[in-house]
PDB file of C-alpha atoms in Angstrom:
ATOM      1  CA  UNK K   6     135.186 162.754-131.570  1.00  0.00           C
ATOM      2  CA  UNK K   7     136.565 162.299-135.087  1.00  0.00           C
ATOM      3  CA  UNK K   8     134.291 161.614-138.024  1.00  0.00           C
ATOM      4  CA  UNK K   9     134.422 158.309-139.884  1.00  0.00           C
ATOM      5  CA  UNK K  10     133.660 157.337-143.474  1.00  0.00           C
ATOM      6  CA  UNK K  11     132.550 153.822-144.420  1.00  0.00           C
ATOM      7  CA  UNK K  12     131.252 152.348-147.675  1.00  0.00           C
ATOM      8  CA  UNK K  13     127.479 151.967-147.472  1.00  0.00           C
ATOM      9  CA  UNK K  14     127.480 148.315-148.494  1.00  0.00           C
ATOM     10  CA  UNK K  15     129.695 145.340-149.240  1.00  0.00           C
ATOM     11  CA  UNK K  16     129.264 141.731-150.253  1.00  0.00           C
ATOM     12  CA  UNK K  17     131.326 138.770-149.146  1.00  0.00           C
ATOM     13  CA  UNK K  18     131.223 135.086-150.023  1.00  0.00           C
ATOM     14  CA  UNK K  19     130.582 132.705-147.170  1.00  0.00           C
ATOM     15  CA  UNK K  20     133.809 131.251-145.811  1.00  0.00           C
ATOM     16  CA  UNK K  21     135.944 134.041-147.202  1.00  0.00           C
ATOM     17  CA  UNK K  22     137.468 136.898-145.254  1.00  0.00           C
ATOM     18  CA  UNK K  23     135.416 140.072-145.020  1.00  0.00           C
ATOM     19  CA  UNK K  24     137.501 143.234-144.971  1.00  0.00           C
ATOM     20  CA  UNK K  25     135.569 146.310-143.904  1.00  0.00           C
ATOM     21  CA  UNK K  26     137.371 149.641-144.335  1.00  0.00           C
ATOM     22  CA  UNK K  27     136.953 152.795-142.295  1.00  0.00           C
ATOM     23  CA  UNK K  28     138.478 156.178-142.953  1.00  0.00           C
ATOM     24  CA  UNK K  29     139.140 158.487-140.009  1.00  0.00           C
ATOM     25  CA  UNK K  30     141.605 160.990-141.395  1.00  0.00           C
ATOM     26  CA  UNK K  31     141.008 163.563-138.634  1.00  0.00           C
ATOM     27  CA  UNK K  32     141.669 161.162-135.768  1.00  0.00           C
ATOM     28  CA  UNK K  33     143.695 162.584-132.920  1.00  0.00           C
ATOM     29  CA  UNK K  34     146.295 160.877-130.797  1.00  0.00           C
ATOM     30  CA  UNK K  35     144.040 159.942-127.885  1.00  0.00           C
ATOM     31  CA  UNK K  36     141.143 158.616-129.934  1.00  0.00           C
ATOM     32  CA  UNK K  37     140.375 154.926-130.145  1.00  0.00           C
ATOM     33  CA  UNK K  38     138.756 153.067-133.026  1.00  0.00           C
ATOM     34  CA  UNK K  39     135.756 150.965-132.002  1.00  0.00           C
ATOM     35  CA  UNK K  40     133.720 148.547-134.087  1.00  0.00           C
ATOM     36  CA  UNK K  41     130.168 147.489-133.344  1.00  0.00           C
ATOM     37  CA  UNK K  42     127.685 145.569-135.465  1.00  0.00           C
ATOM     38  CA  UNK K  43     123.925 145.367-135.547  1.00  0.00           C
ATOM     39  CA  UNK K  44     122.209 142.274-136.839  1.00  0.00           C
ATOM     40  CA  UNK K  45     118.758 143.013-138.213  1.00  0.00           C
ATOM     41  CA  UNK K  46     117.324 145.441-135.621  1.00  0.00           C
ATOM     42  CA  UNK K  47     118.875 143.622-132.677  1.00  0.00           C
ATOM     43  CA  UNK K  48     120.862 145.618-130.156  1.00  0.00           C
ATOM     44  CA  UNK K  49     124.321 146.625-131.379  1.00  0.00           C
ATOM     45  CA  UNK K  50     127.118 144.268-130.406  1.00  0.00           C
ATOM     46  CA  UNK K  51     130.669 145.244-129.532  1.00  0.00           C
ATOM     47  CA  UNK K  52     133.308 143.634-131.748  1.00  0.00           C
ATOM     48  CA  UNK K  53     136.723 145.105-131.060  1.00  0.00           C
ATOM     49  CA  UNK K  54     138.605 148.329-130.408  1.00  0.00           C
ATOM     50  CA  UNK K  55     142.158 149.600-130.661  1.00  0.00           C
ATOM     51  CA  UNK K  56     144.386 152.645-130.365  1.00  0.00           C
ATOM     52  CA  UNK K  57     147.335 152.120-132.692  1.00  0.00           C
ATOM     53  CA  UNK K  58     148.395 148.508-132.511  1.00  0.00           C
ATOM     54  CA  UNK K  59     146.611 145.798-134.430  1.00  0.00           C
ATOM     55  CA  UNK K  60     144.164 143.868-132.268  1.00  0.00           C
ATOM     56  CA  UNK K  61     142.638 140.416-132.527  1.00  0.00           C
ATOM     57  CA  UNK K  62     139.966 138.649-130.553  1.00  0.00           C
ATOM     58  CA  UNK K  63     137.719 135.681-131.075  1.00  0.00           C
ATOM     59  CA  UNK K  64     135.439 137.623-133.369  1.00  0.00           C
ATOM     60  CA  UNK K  65     137.685 139.697-135.573  1.00  0.00           C
ATOM     61  CA  UNK K  66     140.958 141.474-136.232  1.00  0.00           C
ATOM     62  CA  UNK K  67     141.471 145.219-136.373  1.00  0.00           C
ATOM     63  CA  UNK K  68     144.240 146.599-138.534  1.00  0.00           C
ATOM     64  CA  UNK K  69     145.077 150.281-138.014  1.00  0.00           C
ATOM     65  CA  UNK K  70     147.419 152.018-140.452  1.00  0.00           C
ATOM     66  CA  UNK K  71     150.613 153.507-139.120  1.00  0.00           C
ATOM     67  CA  UNK K  72     149.338 157.066-139.572  1.00  0.00           C
ATOM     68  CA  UNK K  73     146.049 155.968-137.921  1.00  0.00           C
ATOM     69  CA  UNK K  74     144.000 157.658-140.607  1.00  0.00           C
ATOM     70  CA  UNK K  75     142.247 154.470-141.605  1.00  0.00           C
ATOM     71  CA  UNK K  76     141.526 150.997-140.323  1.00  0.00           C
ATOM     72  CA  UNK K  77     140.152 147.672-141.504  1.00  0.00           C
ATOM     73  CA  UNK K  78     137.984 145.226-139.637  1.00  0.00           C
ATOM     74  CA  UNK K  79     138.627 141.673-140.739  1.00  0.00           C
ATOM     75  CA  UNK K  80     136.195 138.808-140.211  1.00  0.00           C
ATOM     76  CA  UNK K  81     138.458 135.895-141.126  1.00  0.00           C
ATOM     77  CA  UNK K  82     135.822 133.362-142.205  1.00  0.00           C
ATOM     78  CA  UNK K  83     132.531 135.107-142.775  1.00  0.00           C
ATOM     79  CA  UNK K  84     129.324 133.146-142.196  1.00  0.00           C
ATOM     80  CA  UNK K  85     125.745 133.975-143.089  1.00  0.00           C
ATOM     81  CA  UNK K  86     125.237 135.027-139.464  1.00  0.00           C
ATOM     82  CA  UNK K  87     127.777 137.823-139.970  1.00  0.00           C
ATOM     83  CA  UNK K  88     125.340 139.648-142.256  1.00  0.00           C
ATOM     84  CA  UNK K  89     124.819 142.908-140.395  1.00  0.00           C
ATOM     85  CA  UNK K  90     125.464 146.638-140.344  1.00  0.00           C
ATOM     86  CA  UNK K  91     129.000 147.334-139.135  1.00  0.00           C
ATOM     87  CA  UNK K  92     129.761 150.628-137.424  1.00  0.00           C
ATOM     88  CA  UNK K  93     133.204 152.162-137.089  1.00  0.00           C
ATOM     89  CA  UNK K  94     133.322 154.714-134.263  1.00  0.00           C
ATOM     90  CA  UNK K  95     136.232 156.905-133.252  1.00  0.00           C
ATOM     91  CA  UNK K  96     136.199 158.340-129.781  1.00  0.00           C
ATOM     92  CA  UNK K  97     138.281 159.382-126.832  1.00  0.00           C
ATOM     93  CA  UNK K  98     138.075 156.536-124.348  1.00  0.00           C
ATOM     94  CA  UNK K  99     138.268 158.837-121.357  1.00  0.00           C
ATOM     95  CA  UNK K 100     135.245 160.808-122.478  1.00  0.00           C
ATOM     96  CA  UNK K 101     131.749 159.987-121.404  1.00  0.00           C
ATOM     97  CA  UNK K 102     130.748 156.624-122.736  1.00  0.00           C
ATOM     98  CA  UNK K 103     128.215 157.744-125.318  1.00  0.00           C
ATOM     99  CA  UNK K 104     128.681 156.312-128.795  1.00  0.00           C
ATOM    100  CA  UNK K 105     128.060 158.368-131.921  1.00  0.00           C
ATOM    101  CA  UNK K 106     126.942 156.015-134.676  1.00  0.00           C
ATOM    102  CA  UNK K 107     127.275 156.878-138.343  1.00  0.00           C
ATOM    103  CA  UNK K 108     125.507 155.084-141.160  1.00  0.00           C
ATOM    104  CA  UNK K 109     127.811 152.069-141.091  1.00  0.00           C
ATOM    105  CA  UNK K 110     128.482 149.436-143.738  1.00  0.00           C
ATOM    106  CA  UNK K 111     125.857 146.847-144.550  1.00  0.00           C
ATOM    107  CA  UNK K 112     127.721 143.584-145.053  1.00  0.00           C
ATOM    108  CA  UNK K 113     125.871 140.921-146.967  1.00  0.00           C
ATOM    109  CA  UNK K 114     127.421 137.461-146.705  1.00  0.00           C
ATOM    110  CA  UNK K 115     126.302 135.295-149.590  1.00  0.00           C
ATOM    111  CA  UNK K 116     126.322 131.498-149.863  1.00  0.00           C
TER     112      UNK K 116
ATOM    113  CA  UNK E  20     122.379 137.366-124.350  1.00  0.00           C
ATOM    114  CA  UNK E  21     124.022 140.662-123.386  1.00  0.00           C
ATOM    115  CA  UNK E  22     122.652 140.630-119.841  1.00  0.00           C
ATOM    116  CA  UNK E  23     120.775 143.902-120.405  1.00  0.00           C
ATOM    117  CA  UNK E  24     117.012 143.493-120.126  1.00  0.00           C
ATOM    118  CA  UNK E  25     114.519 145.842-121.691  1.00  0.00           C
ATOM    119  CA  UNK E  26     110.765 145.753-121.224  1.00  0.00           C
ATOM    120  CA  UNK E  27     108.397 145.755-122.925  1.00  0.00           C
ATOM    121  CA  UNK E  28     109.646 144.377-126.234  1.00  0.00           C
ATOM    122  CA  UNK E  29     106.817 145.952-128.188  1.00  0.00           C
ATOM    123  CA  UNK E  30     104.544 148.861-127.405  1.00  0.00           C
ATOM    124  CA  UNK E  31     101.726 150.321-129.463  1.00  0.00           C
ATOM    125  CA  UNK E  32     100.114 153.513-128.285  1.00  0.00           C
ATOM    126  CA  UNK E  33      98.211 156.500-129.585  1.00  0.00           C
ATOM    127  CA  UNK E  34      99.427 160.017-130.254  1.00  0.00           C
ATOM    128  CA  UNK E  35      99.368 162.237-127.210  1.00  0.00           C
ATOM    129  CA  UNK E  36      99.898 159.378-124.792  1.00  0.00           C
ATOM    130  CA  UNK E  37     102.730 158.757-122.348  1.00  0.00           C
ATOM    131  CA  UNK E  38     104.783 155.563-122.028  1.00  0.00           C
ATOM    132  CA  UNK E  39     107.582 154.278-119.841  1.00  0.00           C
ATOM    133  CA  UNK E  40     110.359 152.033-121.094  1.00  0.00           C
ATOM    134  CA  UNK E  41     112.362 150.053-118.583  1.00  0.00           C
ATOM    135  CA  UNK E  42     115.961 148.867-118.613  1.00  0.00           C
ATOM    136  CA  UNK E  43     117.835 146.587-116.224  1.00  0.00           C
ATOM    137  CA  UNK E  44     121.585 146.835-116.768  1.00  0.00           C
ATOM    138  CA  UNK E  45     124.047 143.972-116.521  1.00  0.00           C
ATOM    139  CA  UNK E  46     124.893 142.979-112.983  1.00  0.00           C
ATOM    140  CA  UNK E  47     127.627 145.277-111.711  1.00  0.00           C
ATOM    141  CA  UNK E  48     127.250 147.913-114.429  1.00  0.00           C
ATOM    142  CA  UNK E  49     126.780 151.419-113.060  1.00  0.00           C
ATOM    143  CA  UNK E  50     126.248 153.288-116.319  1.00  0.00           C
ATOM    144  CA  UNK E  51     123.108 153.199-118.442  1.00  0.00           C
ATOM    145  CA  UNK E  52     122.672 154.743-121.884  1.00  0.00           C
ATOM    146  CA  UNK E  53     119.548 155.248-123.966  1.00  0.00           C
ATOM    147  CA  UNK E  54     119.523 155.336-127.762  1.00  0.00           C
ATOM    148  CA  UNK E  55     116.788 155.868-130.308  1.00  0.00           C
ATOM    149  CA  UNK E  56     116.832 154.255-133.735  1.00  0.00           C
ATOM    150  CA  UNK E  57     114.381 155.450-136.325  1.00  0.00           C
ATOM    151  CA  UNK E  58     114.445 154.660-140.027  1.00  0.00           C
ATOM    152  CA  UNK E  59     115.497 158.122-141.114  1.00  0.00           C
ATOM    153  CA  UNK E  60     117.835 159.066-138.260  1.00  0.00           C
ATOM    154  CA  UNK E  61     119.822 155.942-137.515  1.00  0.00           C
ATOM    155  CA  UNK E  62     121.097 155.256-133.993  1.00  0.00           C
ATOM    156  CA  UNK E  63     120.971 158.435-131.900  1.00  0.00           C
ATOM    157  CA  UNK E  64     122.340 158.823-128.379  1.00  0.00           C
ATOM    158  CA  UNK E  65     119.727 160.238-126.013  1.00  0.00           C
ATOM    159  CA  UNK E  66     121.051 160.264-122.466  1.00  0.00           C
ATOM    160  CA  UNK E  67     123.427 158.585-120.014  1.00  0.00           C
ATOM    161  CA  UNK E  68     123.160 157.972-116.297  1.00  0.00           C
ATOM    162  CA  UNK E  69     125.911 156.851-113.992  1.00  0.00           C
ATOM    163  CA  UNK E  70     125.105 155.574-110.521  1.00  0.00           C
ATOM    164  CA  UNK E  71     121.885 157.551-110.401  1.00  0.00           C
ATOM    165  CA  UNK E  72     123.172 160.812-111.810  1.00  0.00           C
ATOM    166  CA  UNK E  73     122.795 162.209-115.292  1.00  0.00           C
ATOM    167  CA  UNK E  74     126.201 162.137-116.977  1.00  0.00           C
ATOM    168  CA  UNK E  75     125.670 163.084-120.605  1.00  0.00           C
ATOM    169  CA  UNK E  76     122.858 164.306-122.788  1.00  0.00           C
ATOM    170  CA  UNK E  77     122.337 163.949-126.500  1.00  0.00           C
ATOM    171  CA  UNK E  78     119.517 165.140-128.734  1.00  0.00           C
ATOM    172  CA  UNK E  79     116.814 164.190-126.278  1.00  0.00           C
ATOM    173  CA  UNK E  80     113.513 165.984-126.704  1.00  0.00           C
ATOM    174  CA  UNK E  81     112.036 167.932-123.805  1.00  0.00           C
ATOM    175  CA  UNK E  82     109.033 165.590-123.936  1.00  0.00           C
ATOM    176  CA  UNK E  83     111.381 162.746-123.013  1.00  0.00           C
ATOM    177  CA  UNK E  84     112.923 162.198-119.607  1.00  0.00           C
ATOM    178  CA  UNK E  85     114.857 159.460-117.897  1.00  0.00           C
ATOM    179  CA  UNK E  86     116.063 158.452-114.484  1.00  0.00           C
ATOM    180  CA  UNK E  87     118.188 155.794-112.862  1.00  0.00           C
ATOM    181  CA  UNK E  88     117.022 154.319-109.593  1.00  0.00           C
ATOM    182  CA  UNK E  89     119.053 153.195-106.557  1.00  0.00           C
ATOM    183  CA  UNK E  90     118.901 149.595-107.766  1.00  0.00           C
ATOM    184  CA  UNK E  91     120.470 150.915-111.016  1.00  0.00           C
ATOM    185  CA  UNK E  92     117.577 150.110-113.312  1.00  0.00           C
ATOM    186  CA  UNK E  93     116.559 152.958-115.566  1.00  0.00           C
ATOM    187  CA  UNK E  94     113.343 154.225-117.078  1.00  0.00           C
ATOM    188  CA  UNK E  95     112.825 156.351-120.152  1.00  0.00           C
ATOM    189  CA  UNK E  96     109.579 158.326-120.100  1.00  0.00           C
ATOM    190  CA  UNK E  97     108.130 159.538-123.378  1.00  0.00           C
ATOM    191  CA  UNK E  98     105.182 161.914-123.227  1.00  0.00           C
ATOM    192  CA  UNK E  99     102.872 163.720-125.652  1.00  0.00           C
ATOM    193  CA  UNK E 100     103.803 161.094-128.173  1.00  0.00           C
ATOM    194  CA  UNK E 101     103.890 161.931-131.863  1.00  0.00           C
ATOM    195  CA  UNK E 102     103.933 159.672-134.902  1.00  0.00           C
ATOM    196  CA  UNK E 103     107.595 160.527-135.393  1.00  0.00           C
ATOM    197  CA  UNK E 104     108.495 159.020-132.040  1.00  0.00           C
ATOM    198  CA  UNK E 105     107.901 155.572-133.483  1.00  0.00           C
ATOM    199  CA  UNK E 106     111.287 153.887-133.271  1.00  0.00           C
ATOM    200  CA  UNK E 107     113.415 151.245-131.632  1.00  0.00           C
ATOM    201  CA  UNK E 108     114.675 152.353-128.239  1.00  0.00           C
ATOM    202  CA  UNK E 109     117.825 150.677-127.003  1.00  0.00           C
ATOM    203  CA  UNK E 110     119.352 150.670-123.590  1.00  0.00           C
ATOM    204  CA  UNK E 111     123.024 149.882-123.044  1.00  0.00           C
ATOM    205  CA  UNK E 112     125.136 149.500-119.938  1.00  0.00           C
ATOM    206  CA  UNK E 113     128.795 149.588-119.034  1.00  0.00           C
ATOM    207  CA  UNK E 114     130.778 149.199-115.874  1.00  0.00           C
ATOM    208  CA  UNK E 115     132.091 152.739-115.676  1.00  0.00           C
ATOM    209  CA  UNK E 116     130.899 156.152-116.755  1.00  0.00           C
ATOM    210  CA  UNK E 117     133.676 156.481-119.255  1.00  0.00           C
ATOM    211  CA  UNK E 118     133.815 153.887-121.905  1.00  0.00           C
ATOM    212  CA  UNK E 119     137.186 152.304-122.350  1.00  0.00           C
ATOM    213  CA  UNK E 120     135.954 148.831-123.021  1.00  0.00           C
ATOM    214  CA  UNK E 121     132.561 148.122-124.417  1.00  0.00           C
ATOM    215  CA  UNK E 122     128.898 148.799-123.910  1.00  0.00           C
ATOM    216  CA  UNK E 123     126.358 145.996-123.824  1.00  0.00           C
ATOM    217  CA  UNK E 124     123.056 146.641-125.536  1.00  0.00           C
ATOM    218  CA  UNK E 125     119.637 145.232-124.790  1.00  0.00           C
ATOM    219  CA  UNK E 126     117.332 143.912-127.471  1.00  0.00           C
ATOM    220  CA  UNK E 127     115.329 147.104-127.591  1.00  0.00           C
ATOM    221  CA  UNK E 128     111.738 148.223-127.241  1.00  0.00           C
ATOM    222  CA  UNK E 129     109.880 148.793-130.477  1.00  0.00           C
ATOM    223  CA  UNK E 130     107.508 151.703-130.001  1.00  0.00           C
ATOM    224  CA  UNK E 131     104.750 152.285-132.514  1.00  0.00           C
ATOM    225  CA  UNK E 132     102.686 155.448-132.204  1.00  0.00           C
ATOM    226  CA  UNK E 133      99.424 155.362-134.132  1.00  0.00           C
TER     227      UNK E 133
END
């Protein structure tokens, strides 16, 4: 599975959009981009995933560049409860379901 | 609530001891995964079972073992415990053995070895 690079930390004002970048320059054609988050030592929570098209669900939007070498997770209206560590994971969906977590981005939402 | 239940929530034990962590997956999920999260190592994949059979192995120590029972619950056994085994242990489950949607994580068992 391809390696990802994320900034270690970011701040965001409450009510504003949080844009979390992820670089995956070695991604291959059959690898998906997954996002999970972990709120203060709770179990990680799935957010969204995509292959090459942009995706949106009730939690977030995922924007993947045309060359698929990077992506951005967007939380449209961040709240204090969105403060968490966000993990970008690239993996082949057909492989065994294990997830390889990196260090992630610690997002601090401030009032 | 993810639907994945882990017991106990907290466990304190002495070095050299053996403990068993239990995980009940979401109803209908056949695959169970175990992860360890320590302060210096982050979230590490340990092992996966699918419908009772071992499917994938990560950096799991030989002192650790796991199994999945016919009712699909899973147990992670940790023996000859060392101080460095203190960590959060998470269980996750998914419907299939290959993950093309999402995994659901339990709230974890916090193990403290003293």
